[in-house]
Amino acid sequence: MKSMFGLETFIKINKCLFPVAGYGTRFLPATKAIPKEMLPILTKPLIQYGVEEAMSAGMTTMAMVTSKYKQAIKNHFEPHSDIEASIKDTAKESLLDEVNHASSVCNFTYIEQDKMLGLGHAIYTGKPLIGNEPFAVILPDDLCTSVSESVLKQMTKLYQQHPNCCIVAIEEVPMTEVDKYGVIDGELLEGSSNAYRVNSMVEKPSPENAPTNLAIIGRYILTPEIFDVLEKTPADKNGEIQITDALMILSKQGKVIAYKFDGERFDCGSVKGFVAATNAFAKKLL
Ligand code: G1P
């Protein structure tokens, strides 16, 4: 964005919201006592991958919308002096370096979501942690990798050109799978091959009713205007408030951009995707 003096100004996004209150019932019994976000791909829990992606995009406040059953997430980002003492001066000493680095440079804030009323409700619950500024949202179930910049970093760059818009990450999915996602319809921006001006969107349509196969995945940049819209967004037929429905309202005002990111995404909210991520990471590292 250009400032009044014609200089390029960079709008820094400081906060990333993580909606992590859900029960993770698809992974029972593993998730009975352990939050699903603490399940690891190799040795690192999903939530830590998410936090590291937010850090790579310059964010330093990690705003967790959590529940009373998810204490392990908070513990994960706090020092553990007994374990640290036990690995000191051993070959394992560096194994906590990344998480300790995240803990020391980021501010972790928490708020409890007492009722599970949909992703829109979860994001609205985080309003006191965000305030009046643009912010990112990561759904840690969607694990994203890329060869160059992280997906969220790519999105923060695009946001600079559209500071009044919300950005959603999208990917093409088989038409038979559109009913698992928010799906967008839109036009490519002039001169772009990967960014669309969204003109409508629909949450989990049947294949017959889907406008496209461009599915929203768990990365968003939202302007604070979204909170006013969410306040007025009616619940859907299941009693849930959907972020897709709120974004649909902003899309009618031309304020939503969908970005086909450069990278790969694993749906770690499904056993199949979780195994695929594990195999892909193992192939790279082991
Ligand atoms: C949520 C959103 C959906 C989006 C998806 C991405 O659905 O409601 O629009 O496509 O995340 O993972 P959920 O997977 O929580 O049912």
PDB file of C-alpha atoms and ligand atoms in Angstrom:
ATOM      1  CA  MET A   1       0.000   0.000   0.000  1.00  0.00           C
ATOM      2  CA  LYS A   2       1.239   3.546  -0.721  1.00  0.00           C
ATOM      3  CA  SER A   3       1.339   6.084   2.128  1.00  0.00           C
ATOM      4  CA  MET A   4       0.228   9.739   1.677  1.00  0.00           C
ATOM      5  CA  PHE A   5       3.849  10.530   0.753  1.00  0.00           C
ATOM      6  CA  GLY A   6       3.830   7.899  -1.994  1.00  0.00           C
ATOM      7  CA  LEU A   7       6.125   5.559  -0.037  1.00  0.00           C
ATOM      8  CA  GLU A   8       5.388   1.875   0.228  1.00  0.00           C
ATOM      9  CA  THR A   9       4.077   1.066   3.693  1.00  0.00           C
ATOM     10  CA  PHE A  10       3.846  -2.482   4.934  1.00  0.00           C
ATOM     11  CA  ILE A  11       0.818  -3.339   7.037  1.00  0.00           C
ATOM     12  CA  LYS A  12       2.143  -5.764   9.576  1.00  0.00           C
ATOM     13  CA  ILE A  13      -0.226  -8.429  10.808  1.00  0.00           C
ATOM     14  CA  ASN A  14       0.749  -9.162  14.373  1.00  0.00           C
ATOM     15  CA  LYS A  15      -1.813 -11.666  15.552  1.00  0.00           C
ATOM     16  CA  CYS A  16      -2.806 -15.141  14.508  1.00  0.00           C
ATOM     17  CA  LEU A  17      -5.939 -16.784  15.855  1.00  0.00           C
ATOM     18  CA  PHE A  18      -6.113 -20.555  16.334  1.00  0.00           C
ATOM     19  CA  PRO A  19      -9.605 -22.024  16.820  1.00  0.00           C
ATOM     20  CA  VAL A  20      -8.651 -25.092  18.863  1.00  0.00           C
ATOM     21  CA  ALA A  21     -11.629 -25.762  21.127  1.00  0.00           C
ATOM     22  CA  GLY A  22     -13.090 -28.712  19.151  1.00  0.00           C
ATOM     23  CA  TYR A  23     -13.166 -32.248  20.535  1.00  0.00           C
ATOM     24  CA  GLY A  24     -11.464 -33.943  17.583  1.00  0.00           C
ATOM     25  CA  THR A  25     -13.944 -36.811  17.711  1.00  0.00           C
ATOM     26  CA  ARG A  26     -12.712 -38.263  14.412  1.00  0.00           C
ATOM     27  CA  PHE A  27      -9.525 -39.274  16.192  1.00  0.00           C
ATOM     28  CA  LEU A  28     -11.064 -40.946  19.236  1.00  0.00           C
ATOM     29  CA  PRO A  29      -9.863 -42.649  21.313  1.00  0.00           C
ATOM     30  CA  ALA A  30      -6.519 -40.846  20.734  1.00  0.00           C
ATOM     31  CA  THR A  31      -8.142 -37.477  21.413  1.00  0.00           C
ATOM     32  CA  LYS A  32      -9.966 -38.436  24.609  1.00  0.00           C
ATOM     33  CA  ALA A  33      -7.244 -36.981  26.845  1.00  0.00           C
ATOM     34  CA  ILE A  34      -4.948 -35.396  24.246  1.00  0.00           C
ATOM     35  CA  PRO A  35      -6.067 -32.396  22.155  1.00  0.00           C
ATOM     36  CA  LYS A  36      -6.132 -33.260  18.454  1.00  0.00           C
ATOM     37  CA  GLU A  37      -3.814 -30.287  17.845  1.00  0.00           C
ATOM     38  CA  MET A  38      -1.211 -32.063  19.988  1.00  0.00           C
ATOM     39  CA  LEU A  39      -1.122 -35.131  17.732  1.00  0.00           C
ATOM     40  CA  PRO A  40       2.305 -35.156  16.098  1.00  0.00           C
ATOM     41  CA  ILE A  41       3.457 -35.460  12.537  1.00  0.00           C
ATOM     42  CA  LEU A  42       6.696 -37.288  13.359  1.00  0.00           C
ATOM     43  CA  THR A  43       7.739 -35.616  16.634  1.00  0.00           C
ATOM     44  CA  LYS A  44       6.139 -32.184  16.295  1.00  0.00           C
ATOM     45  CA  PRO A  45       2.528 -31.496  17.275  1.00  0.00           C
ATOM     46  CA  LEU A  46       0.212 -29.962  14.683  1.00  0.00           C
ATOM     47  CA  ILE A  47      -0.234 -26.812  16.750  1.00  0.00           C
ATOM     48  CA  GLN A  48       3.512 -26.161  16.696  1.00  0.00           C
ATOM     49  CA  TYR A  49       3.609 -26.379  12.893  1.00  0.00           C
ATOM     50  CA  GLY A  50       0.820 -23.785  12.861  1.00  0.00           C
ATOM     51  CA  VAL A  51       2.605 -21.457  15.286  1.00  0.00           C
ATOM     52  CA  GLU A  52       5.836 -21.726  13.281  1.00  0.00           C
ATOM     53  CA  GLU A  53       3.957 -20.855  10.084  1.00  0.00           C
ATOM     54  CA  ALA A  54       2.467 -17.762  11.764  1.00  0.00           C
ATOM     55  CA  MET A  55       5.946 -16.785  12.976  1.00  0.00           C
ATOM     56  CA  SER A  56       7.324 -17.171   9.459  1.00  0.00           C
ATOM     57  CA  ALA A  57       4.744 -14.572   8.383  1.00  0.00           C
ATOM     58  CA  GLY A  58       5.968 -12.144  11.070  1.00  0.00           C
ATOM     59  CA  MET A  59       3.243 -12.735  13.661  1.00  0.00           C
ATOM     60  CA  THR A  60       4.139 -12.641  17.321  1.00  0.00           C
ATOM     61  CA  THR A  61       0.817 -12.989  19.139  1.00  0.00           C
ATOM     62  CA  MET A  62      -0.743 -16.444  19.044  1.00  0.00           C
ATOM     63  CA  ALA A  63      -4.367 -16.106  20.118  1.00  0.00           C
ATOM     64  CA  MET A  64      -5.803 -19.482  21.102  1.00  0.00           C
ATOM     65  CA  VAL A  65      -9.561 -19.967  21.226  1.00  0.00           C
ATOM     66  CA  THR A  66      -9.525 -23.015  23.405  1.00  0.00           C
ATOM     67  CA  SER A  67     -11.512 -25.041  25.920  1.00  0.00           C
ATOM     68  CA  LYS A  68     -11.039 -26.262  29.448  1.00  0.00           C
ATOM     69  CA  TYR A  69      -9.986 -29.676  28.091  1.00  0.00           C
ATOM     70  CA  LYS A  70      -7.043 -28.305  26.121  1.00  0.00           C
ATOM     71  CA  GLN A  71      -4.579 -27.434  28.892  1.00  0.00           C
ATOM     72  CA  ALA A  72      -1.900 -29.491  27.106  1.00  0.00           C
ATOM     73  CA  ILE A  73      -1.670 -26.819  24.368  1.00  0.00           C
ATOM     74  CA  LYS A  74      -0.846 -24.160  26.953  1.00  0.00           C
ATOM     75  CA  ASN A  75       1.645 -26.474  28.666  1.00  0.00           C
ATOM     76  CA  HIS A  76       3.344 -27.129  25.333  1.00  0.00           C
ATOM     77  CA  PHE A  77       4.319 -23.471  24.972  1.00  0.00           C
ATOM     78  CA  GLU A  78       5.535 -23.050  28.549  1.00  0.00           C
ATOM     79  CA  PRO A  79       8.987 -23.981  29.884  1.00  0.00           C
ATOM     80  CA  HIS A  80       9.372 -27.426  31.467  1.00  0.00           C
ATOM     81  CA  SER A  81      12.399 -27.156  33.729  1.00  0.00           C
ATOM     82  CA  ASP A  82      12.503 -30.846  34.730  1.00  0.00           C
ATOM     83  CA  ILE A  83      12.627 -32.100  31.139  1.00  0.00           C
ATOM     84  CA  GLU A  84      15.113 -29.383  30.220  1.00  0.00           C
ATOM     85  CA  ALA A  85      17.383 -30.414  33.083  1.00  0.00           C
ATOM     86  CA  SER A  86      17.156 -34.056  32.056  1.00  0.00           C
ATOM     87  CA  ILE A  87      18.302 -33.428  28.450  1.00  0.00           C
ATOM     88  CA  LYS A  88      20.896 -30.754  29.217  1.00  0.00           C
ATOM     89  CA  ASP A  89      24.368 -31.639  27.877  1.00  0.00           C
ATOM     90  CA  THR A  90      23.005 -34.680  26.049  1.00  0.00           C
ATOM     91  CA  ALA A  91      22.459 -35.342  22.344  1.00  0.00           C
ATOM     92  CA  LYS A  92      18.782 -34.466  22.874  1.00  0.00           C
ATOM     93  CA  GLU A  93      19.451 -30.977  24.186  1.00  0.00           C
ATOM     94  CA  SER A  94      18.382 -29.229  20.969  1.00  0.00           C
ATOM     95  CA  LEU A  95      15.056 -31.065  20.645  1.00  0.00           C
ATOM     96  CA  LEU A  96      13.206 -28.343  22.523  1.00  0.00           C
ATOM     97  CA  ASP A  97      14.954 -25.440  20.766  1.00  0.00           C
ATOM     98  CA  GLU A  98      12.171 -24.654  18.275  1.00  0.00           C
ATOM     99  CA  VAL A  99       9.331 -24.724  20.768  1.00  0.00           C
ATOM    100  CA  ASN A 100      11.362 -22.780  23.349  1.00  0.00           C
ATOM    101  CA  HIS A 101      12.163 -20.189  20.698  1.00  0.00           C
ATOM    102  CA  ALA A 102       8.451 -19.822  19.877  1.00  0.00           C
ATOM    103  CA  SER A 103       7.641 -19.470  23.587  1.00  0.00           C
ATOM    104  CA  SER A 104      10.260 -16.797  24.114  1.00  0.00           C
ATOM    105  CA  VAL A 105       9.531 -14.584  21.095  1.00  0.00           C
ATOM    106  CA  CYS A 106       5.730 -14.920  20.972  1.00  0.00           C
ATOM    107  CA  ASN A 107       2.968 -13.843  23.245  1.00  0.00           C
ATOM    108  CA  PHE A 108       0.429 -16.640  23.767  1.00  0.00           C
ATOM    109  CA  THR A 109      -3.052 -15.506  24.715  1.00  0.00           C
ATOM    110  CA  TYR A 110      -6.052 -17.696  25.504  1.00  0.00           C
ATOM    111  CA  ILE A 111      -9.803 -17.456  25.691  1.00  0.00           C
ATOM    112  CA  GLU A 112     -12.287 -20.255  26.292  1.00  0.00           C
ATOM    113  CA  GLN A 113     -15.075 -21.068  23.854  1.00  0.00           C
ATOM    114  CA  ASP A 114     -17.719 -22.614  26.042  1.00  0.00           C
ATOM    115  CA  LYS A 115     -20.087 -23.779  23.290  1.00  0.00           C
ATOM    116  CA  MET A 116     -19.122 -25.356  19.962  1.00  0.00           C
ATOM    117  CA  LEU A 117     -21.235 -23.275  17.607  1.00  0.00           C
ATOM    118  CA  GLY A 118     -19.142 -23.329  14.454  1.00  0.00           C
ATOM    119  CA  LEU A 119     -15.966 -21.750  13.109  1.00  0.00           C
ATOM    120  CA  GLY A 120     -17.557 -18.298  12.843  1.00  0.00           C
ATOM    121  CA  HIS A 121     -18.530 -18.470  16.505  1.00  0.00           C
ATOM    122  CA  ALA A 122     -15.014 -19.587  17.447  1.00  0.00           C
ATOM    123  CA  ILE A 123     -13.477 -16.653  15.571  1.00  0.00           C
ATOM    124  CA  TYR A 124     -15.952 -14.224  17.129  1.00  0.00           C
ATOM    125  CA  THR A 125     -15.077 -15.615  20.570  1.00  0.00           C
ATOM    126  CA  GLY A 126     -11.473 -14.538  19.894  1.00  0.00           C
ATOM    127  CA  LYS A 127     -12.443 -10.872  19.406  1.00  0.00           C
ATOM    128  CA  PRO A 128     -11.156  -9.749  22.845  1.00  0.00           C
ATOM    129  CA  LEU A 129      -7.731 -11.234  21.964  1.00  0.00           C
ATOM    130  CA  ILE A 130      -7.601  -9.484  18.577  1.00  0.00           C
ATOM    131  CA  GLY A 131      -9.152  -6.039  18.984  1.00  0.00           C
ATOM    132  CA  ASN A 132      -9.426  -3.681  16.051  1.00  0.00           C
ATOM    133  CA  GLU A 133      -6.710  -4.885  13.684  1.00  0.00           C
ATOM    134  CA  PRO A 134      -6.331  -7.278  10.754  1.00  0.00           C
ATOM    135  CA  PHE A 135      -5.377 -10.788  11.829  1.00  0.00           C
ATOM    136  CA  ALA A 136      -4.694 -14.246  10.471  1.00  0.00           C
ATOM    137  CA  VAL A 137      -6.475 -17.504  11.237  1.00  0.00           C
ATOM    138  CA  ILE A 138      -4.824 -20.911  11.058  1.00  0.00           C
ATOM    139  CA  LEU A 139      -6.760 -24.154  11.386  1.00  0.00           C
ATOM    140  CA  PRO A 140      -3.940 -26.431  12.548  1.00  0.00           C
ATOM    141  CA  ASP A 141      -5.702 -29.487  11.082  1.00  0.00           C
ATOM    142  CA  ASP A 142      -4.687 -28.172   7.683  1.00  0.00           C
ATOM    143  CA  LEU A 143      -0.934 -28.646   7.612  1.00  0.00           C
ATOM    144  CA  CYS A 144       0.660 -26.644   4.817  1.00  0.00           C
ATOM    145  CA  THR A 145       4.107 -27.022   3.342  1.00  0.00           C
ATOM    146  CA  SER A 146       5.779 -25.058   0.588  1.00  0.00           C
ATOM    147  CA  VAL A 147       9.148 -24.981  -1.066  1.00  0.00           C
ATOM    148  CA  SER A 148       9.479 -21.218  -0.928  1.00  0.00           C
ATOM    149  CA  GLU A 149       7.574 -18.942   1.432  1.00  0.00           C
ATOM    150  CA  SER A 150       4.989 -20.300   3.850  1.00  0.00           C
ATOM    151  CA  VAL A 151       1.361 -20.113   2.756  1.00  0.00           C
ATOM    152  CA  LEU A 152       0.549 -17.482   5.384  1.00  0.00           C
ATOM    153  CA  LYS A 153       3.537 -15.385   4.325  1.00  0.00           C
ATOM    154  CA  GLN A 154       2.321 -15.518   0.711  1.00  0.00           C
ATOM    155  CA  MET A 155      -1.085 -14.355   1.928  1.00  0.00           C
ATOM    156  CA  THR A 156       0.283 -11.457   4.000  1.00  0.00           C
ATOM    157  CA  LYS A 157       2.099 -10.247   0.876  1.00  0.00           C
ATOM    158  CA  LEU A 158      -1.101 -10.342  -1.168  1.00  0.00           C
ATOM    159  CA  TYR A 159      -2.919  -8.532   1.637  1.00  0.00           C
ATOM    160  CA  GLN A 160      -0.609  -5.533   1.170  1.00  0.00           C
ATOM    161  CA  GLN A 161      -2.217  -4.949  -2.227  1.00  0.00           C
ATOM    162  CA  HIS A 162      -5.764  -5.351  -0.851  1.00  0.00           C
ATOM    163  CA  PRO A 163      -5.731  -3.908   2.670  1.00  0.00           C
ATOM    164  CA  ASN A 164      -9.541  -3.577   2.856  1.00  0.00           C
ATOM    165  CA  CYS A 165     -10.109  -7.190   1.899  1.00  0.00           C
ATOM    166  CA  CYS A 166     -10.190 -10.526   3.650  1.00  0.00           C
ATOM    167  CA  ILE A 167      -8.067 -13.233   2.012  1.00  0.00           C
ATOM    168  CA  VAL A 168      -8.913 -16.930   1.984  1.00  0.00           C
ATOM    169  CA  ALA A 169      -6.576 -19.683   0.803  1.00  0.00           C
ATOM    170  CA  ILE A 170      -8.066 -22.047  -1.760  1.00  0.00           C
ATOM    171  CA  GLU A 171      -7.158 -25.177  -3.629  1.00  0.00           C
ATOM    172  CA  GLU A 172      -8.819 -27.234  -6.310  1.00  0.00           C
ATOM    173  CA  VAL A 173     -10.406 -30.392  -4.942  1.00  0.00           C
ATOM    174  CA  PRO A 174     -12.227 -33.220  -6.739  1.00  0.00           C
ATOM    175  CA  MET A 175     -15.884 -32.271  -7.279  1.00  0.00           C
ATOM    176  CA  THR A 176     -16.873 -35.283  -5.150  1.00  0.00           C
ATOM    177  CA  GLU A 177     -15.206 -33.643  -2.125  1.00  0.00           C
ATOM    178  CA  VAL A 178     -16.616 -30.119  -2.277  1.00  0.00           C
ATOM    179  CA  ASP A 179     -19.133 -30.977   0.434  1.00  0.00           C
ATOM    180  CA  LYS A 180     -16.333 -30.910   3.042  1.00  0.00           C
ATOM    181  CA  TYR A 181     -15.399 -27.280   2.387  1.00  0.00           C
ATOM    182  CA  GLY A 182     -16.408 -23.704   1.924  1.00  0.00           C
ATOM    183  CA  VAL A 183     -16.421 -23.204  -1.865  1.00  0.00           C
ATOM    184  CA  ILE A 184     -15.922 -19.927  -3.711  1.00  0.00           C
ATOM    185  CA  ASP A 185     -17.010 -18.455  -6.996  1.00  0.00           C
ATOM    186  CA  GLY A 186     -15.106 -15.530  -8.446  1.00  0.00           C
ATOM    187  CA  GLU A 187     -13.121 -13.940 -11.246  1.00  0.00           C
ATOM    188  CA  LEU A 188      -9.354 -13.922 -11.565  1.00  0.00           C
ATOM    189  CA  LEU A 189      -7.959 -10.485 -10.761  1.00  0.00           C
ATOM    190  CA  GLU A 190      -6.611  -8.707 -13.801  1.00  0.00           C
ATOM    191  CA  GLY A 191      -3.101  -9.916 -14.597  1.00  0.00           C
ATOM    192  CA  SER A 192      -3.203 -12.621 -11.931  1.00  0.00           C
ATOM    193  CA  SER A 193      -3.204 -16.375 -12.347  1.00  0.00           C
ATOM    194  CA  ASN A 194      -3.835 -17.242  -8.696  1.00  0.00           C
ATOM    195  CA  ALA A 195      -5.923 -14.515  -6.991  1.00  0.00           C
ATOM    196  CA  TYR A 196      -9.689 -14.234  -7.453  1.00  0.00           C
ATOM    197  CA  ARG A 197     -12.156 -11.519  -6.513  1.00  0.00           C
ATOM    198  CA  VAL A 198     -14.812 -13.610  -4.789  1.00  0.00           C
ATOM    199  CA  ASN A 199     -18.417 -12.885  -5.713  1.00  0.00           C
ATOM    200  CA  SER A 200     -20.084 -15.653  -3.777  1.00  0.00           C
ATOM    201  CA  MET A 201     -19.277 -18.518  -1.506  1.00  0.00           C
ATOM    202  CA  VAL A 202     -21.132 -21.429  -0.001  1.00  0.00           C
ATOM    203  CA  GLU A 203     -20.405 -23.687   2.952  1.00  0.00           C
ATOM    204  CA  LYS A 204     -20.221 -27.422   2.209  1.00  0.00           C
ATOM    205  CA  PRO A 205     -22.391 -27.553  -0.932  1.00  0.00           C
ATOM    206  CA  SER A 206     -23.431 -30.796  -2.590  1.00  0.00           C
ATOM    207  CA  PRO A 207     -21.481 -31.369  -5.836  1.00  0.00           C
ATOM    208  CA  GLU A 208     -24.616 -30.410  -7.833  1.00  0.00           C
ATOM    209  CA  ASN A 209     -24.885 -27.076  -6.037  1.00  0.00           C
ATOM    210  CA  ALA A 210     -21.186 -26.152  -5.933  1.00  0.00           C
ATOM    211  CA  PRO A 211     -20.308 -23.153  -8.131  1.00  0.00           C
ATOM    212  CA  THR A 212     -16.710 -24.396  -8.629  1.00  0.00           C
ATOM    213  CA  ASN A 213     -14.278 -26.887  -7.126  1.00  0.00           C
ATOM    214  CA  LEU A 214     -12.214 -24.103  -5.492  1.00  0.00           C
ATOM    215  CA  ALA A 215     -12.252 -25.074  -1.818  1.00  0.00           C
ATOM    216  CA  ILE A 216     -11.288 -22.881   1.114  1.00  0.00           C
ATOM    217  CA  ILE A 217      -8.576 -24.382   3.296  1.00  0.00           C
ATOM    218  CA  GLY A 218      -7.673 -23.389   6.837  1.00  0.00           C
ATOM    219  CA  ARG A 219      -5.780 -20.134   6.261  1.00  0.00           C
ATOM    220  CA  TYR A 220      -7.472 -16.755   6.397  1.00  0.00           C
ATOM    221  CA  ILE A 221      -6.501 -13.112   6.727  1.00  0.00           C
ATOM    222  CA  LEU A 222      -9.432 -11.195   8.135  1.00  0.00           C
ATOM    223  CA  THR A 223     -10.054  -7.500   8.607  1.00  0.00           C
ATOM    224  CA  PRO A 224     -11.608  -6.505  11.941  1.00  0.00           C
ATOM    225  CA  GLU A 225     -14.822  -5.685  10.051  1.00  0.00           C
ATOM    226  CA  ILE A 226     -15.497  -9.427  10.166  1.00  0.00           C
ATOM    227  CA  PHE A 227     -16.463  -9.163  13.851  1.00  0.00           C
ATOM    228  CA  ASP A 228     -19.332  -6.752  13.066  1.00  0.00           C
ATOM    229  CA  VAL A 229     -20.500  -9.067  10.314  1.00  0.00           C
ATOM    230  CA  LEU A 230     -20.227 -12.206  12.477  1.00  0.00           C
ATOM    231  CA  GLU A 231     -22.330 -10.523  15.147  1.00  0.00           C
ATOM    232  CA  LYS A 232     -25.200 -10.367  12.641  1.00  0.00           C
ATOM    233  CA  THR A 233     -24.593 -13.677  10.833  1.00  0.00           C
ATOM    234  CA  PRO A 234     -27.479 -16.089  11.465  1.00  0.00           C
ATOM    235  CA  ALA A 235     -26.794 -19.670  12.471  1.00  0.00           C
ATOM    236  CA  ASP A 236     -27.096 -22.294   9.723  1.00  0.00           C
ATOM    237  CA  LYS A 237     -29.491 -25.257   9.736  1.00  0.00           C
ATOM    238  CA  ASN A 238     -27.248 -27.069  12.245  1.00  0.00           C
ATOM    239  CA  GLY A 239     -27.225 -24.102  14.627  1.00  0.00           C
ATOM    240  CA  GLU A 240     -23.635 -23.159  13.696  1.00  0.00           C
ATOM    241  CA  ILE A 241     -22.297 -19.752  12.746  1.00  0.00           C
ATOM    242  CA  GLN A 242     -20.111 -20.181   9.672  1.00  0.00           C
ATOM    243  CA  ILE A 243     -17.202 -17.923   8.759  1.00  0.00           C
ATOM    244  CA  THR A 244     -18.093 -18.700   5.125  1.00  0.00           C
ATOM    245  CA  ASP A 245     -21.536 -17.076   5.582  1.00  0.00           C
ATOM    246  CA  ALA A 246     -19.953 -13.955   7.122  1.00  0.00           C
ATOM    247  CA  LEU A 247     -17.378 -13.748   4.328  1.00  0.00           C
ATOM    248  CA  MET A 248     -20.174 -14.175   1.783  1.00  0.00           C
ATOM    249  CA  ILE A 249     -21.618 -10.867   3.011  1.00  0.00           C
ATOM    250  CA  LEU A 250     -18.256  -9.123   2.567  1.00  0.00           C
ATOM    251  CA  SER A 251     -17.796 -10.750  -0.852  1.00  0.00           C
ATOM    252  CA  LYS A 252     -20.962  -8.988  -2.047  1.00  0.00           C
ATOM    253  CA  GLN A 253     -19.082  -5.739  -1.341  1.00  0.00           C
ATOM    254  CA  GLY A 254     -16.027  -6.949  -3.300  1.00  0.00           C
ATOM    255  CA  LYS A 255     -14.025  -7.349  -0.100  1.00  0.00           C
ATOM    256  CA  VAL A 256     -12.909 -10.983  -0.321  1.00  0.00           C
ATOM    257  CA  ILE A 257      -9.953 -12.307  -2.302  1.00  0.00           C
ATOM    258  CA  ALA A 258      -9.319 -16.036  -2.746  1.00  0.00           C
ATOM    259  CA  TYR A 259      -5.717 -17.061  -3.201  1.00  0.00           C
ATOM    260  CA  LYS A 260      -4.586 -20.292  -4.829  1.00  0.00           C
ATOM    261  CA  PHE A 261      -1.434 -20.807  -2.789  1.00  0.00           C
ATOM    262  CA  ASP A 262       1.873 -22.216  -3.814  1.00  0.00           C
ATOM    263  CA  GLY A 263       2.469 -25.340  -1.747  1.00  0.00           C
ATOM    264  CA  GLU A 264       0.862 -28.501  -0.483  1.00  0.00           C
ATOM    265  CA  ARG A 265      -1.797 -28.995   2.139  1.00  0.00           C
ATOM    266  CA  PHE A 266      -2.542 -32.095   4.174  1.00  0.00           C
ATOM    267  CA  ASP A 267      -5.950 -32.549   5.771  1.00  0.00           C
ATOM    268  CA  CYS A 268      -4.743 -33.803   9.135  1.00  0.00           C
ATOM    269  CA  GLY A 269      -8.317 -33.650  10.423  1.00  0.00           C
ATOM    270  CA  SER A 270      -8.863 -36.951   8.605  1.00  0.00           C
ATOM    271  CA  VAL A 271      -6.984 -40.170   9.312  1.00  0.00           C
ATOM    272  CA  LYS A 272      -6.130 -40.497   5.610  1.00  0.00           C
ATOM    273  CA  GLY A 273      -4.641 -36.990   5.419  1.00  0.00           C
ATOM    274  CA  PHE A 274      -2.824 -37.441   8.715  1.00  0.00           C
ATOM    275  CA  VAL A 275      -1.154 -40.602   7.419  1.00  0.00           C
ATOM    276  CA  ALA A 276      -0.311 -38.879   4.109  1.00  0.00           C
ATOM    277  CA  ALA A 277       1.365 -36.030   6.022  1.00  0.00           C
ATOM    278  CA  THR A 278       3.272 -38.471   8.207  1.00  0.00           C
ATOM    279  CA  ASN A 279       4.502 -40.377   5.142  1.00  0.00           C
ATOM    280  CA  ALA A 280       5.484 -37.193   3.289  1.00  0.00           C
ATOM    281  CA  PHE A 281       7.393 -35.808   6.273  1.00  0.00           C
ATOM    282  CA  ALA A 282       9.034 -39.166   6.962  1.00  0.00           C
ATOM    283  CA  LYS A 283      10.176 -39.413   3.363  1.00  0.00           C
ATOM    284  CA  LYS A 284      11.860 -36.030   3.633  1.00  0.00           C
ATOM    285  CA  LEU A 285      13.462 -36.501   7.025  1.00  0.00           C
ATOM    286  CA  LEU A 286      14.155 -40.159   7.718  1.00  0.00           C
TER     287      LEU A 286
HETATM  288  C1  G1P B   1     -13.990 -25.307   8.072  1.00  0.00           C
HETATM  289  C2  G1P B   1     -14.754 -24.240   7.292  1.00  0.00           C
HETATM  290  C3  G1P B   1     -14.756 -24.570   5.800  1.00  0.00           C
HETATM  291  C4  G1P B   1     -13.328 -24.743   5.313  1.00  0.00           C
HETATM  292  C5  G1P B   1     -12.585 -25.789   6.169  1.00  0.00           C
HETATM  293  C6  G1P B   1     -11.105 -25.838   5.819  1.00  0.00           C
HETATM  294  O1  G1P B   1     -14.721 -26.514   7.999  1.00  0.00           O
HETATM  295  O2  G1P B   1     -16.075 -24.154   7.801  1.00  0.00           O
HETATM  296  O3  G1P B   1     -15.378 -23.531   5.089  1.00  0.00           O
HETATM  297  O4  G1P B   1     -13.334 -25.119   3.963  1.00  0.00           O
HETATM  298  O5  G1P B   1     -12.676 -25.472   7.566  1.00  0.00           O
HETATM  299  O6  G1P B   1     -10.446 -26.872   6.494  1.00  0.00           O
HETATM  300  P1  G1P B   1     -14.429 -27.763   9.003  1.00  0.00           P
HETATM  301  O7  G1P B   1     -13.286 -28.522   8.404  1.00  0.00           O
HETATM  302  O8  G1P B   1     -14.091 -27.170  10.343  1.00  0.00           O
HETATM  303  O9  G1P B   1     -15.696 -28.550   9.015  1.00  0.00           O
END
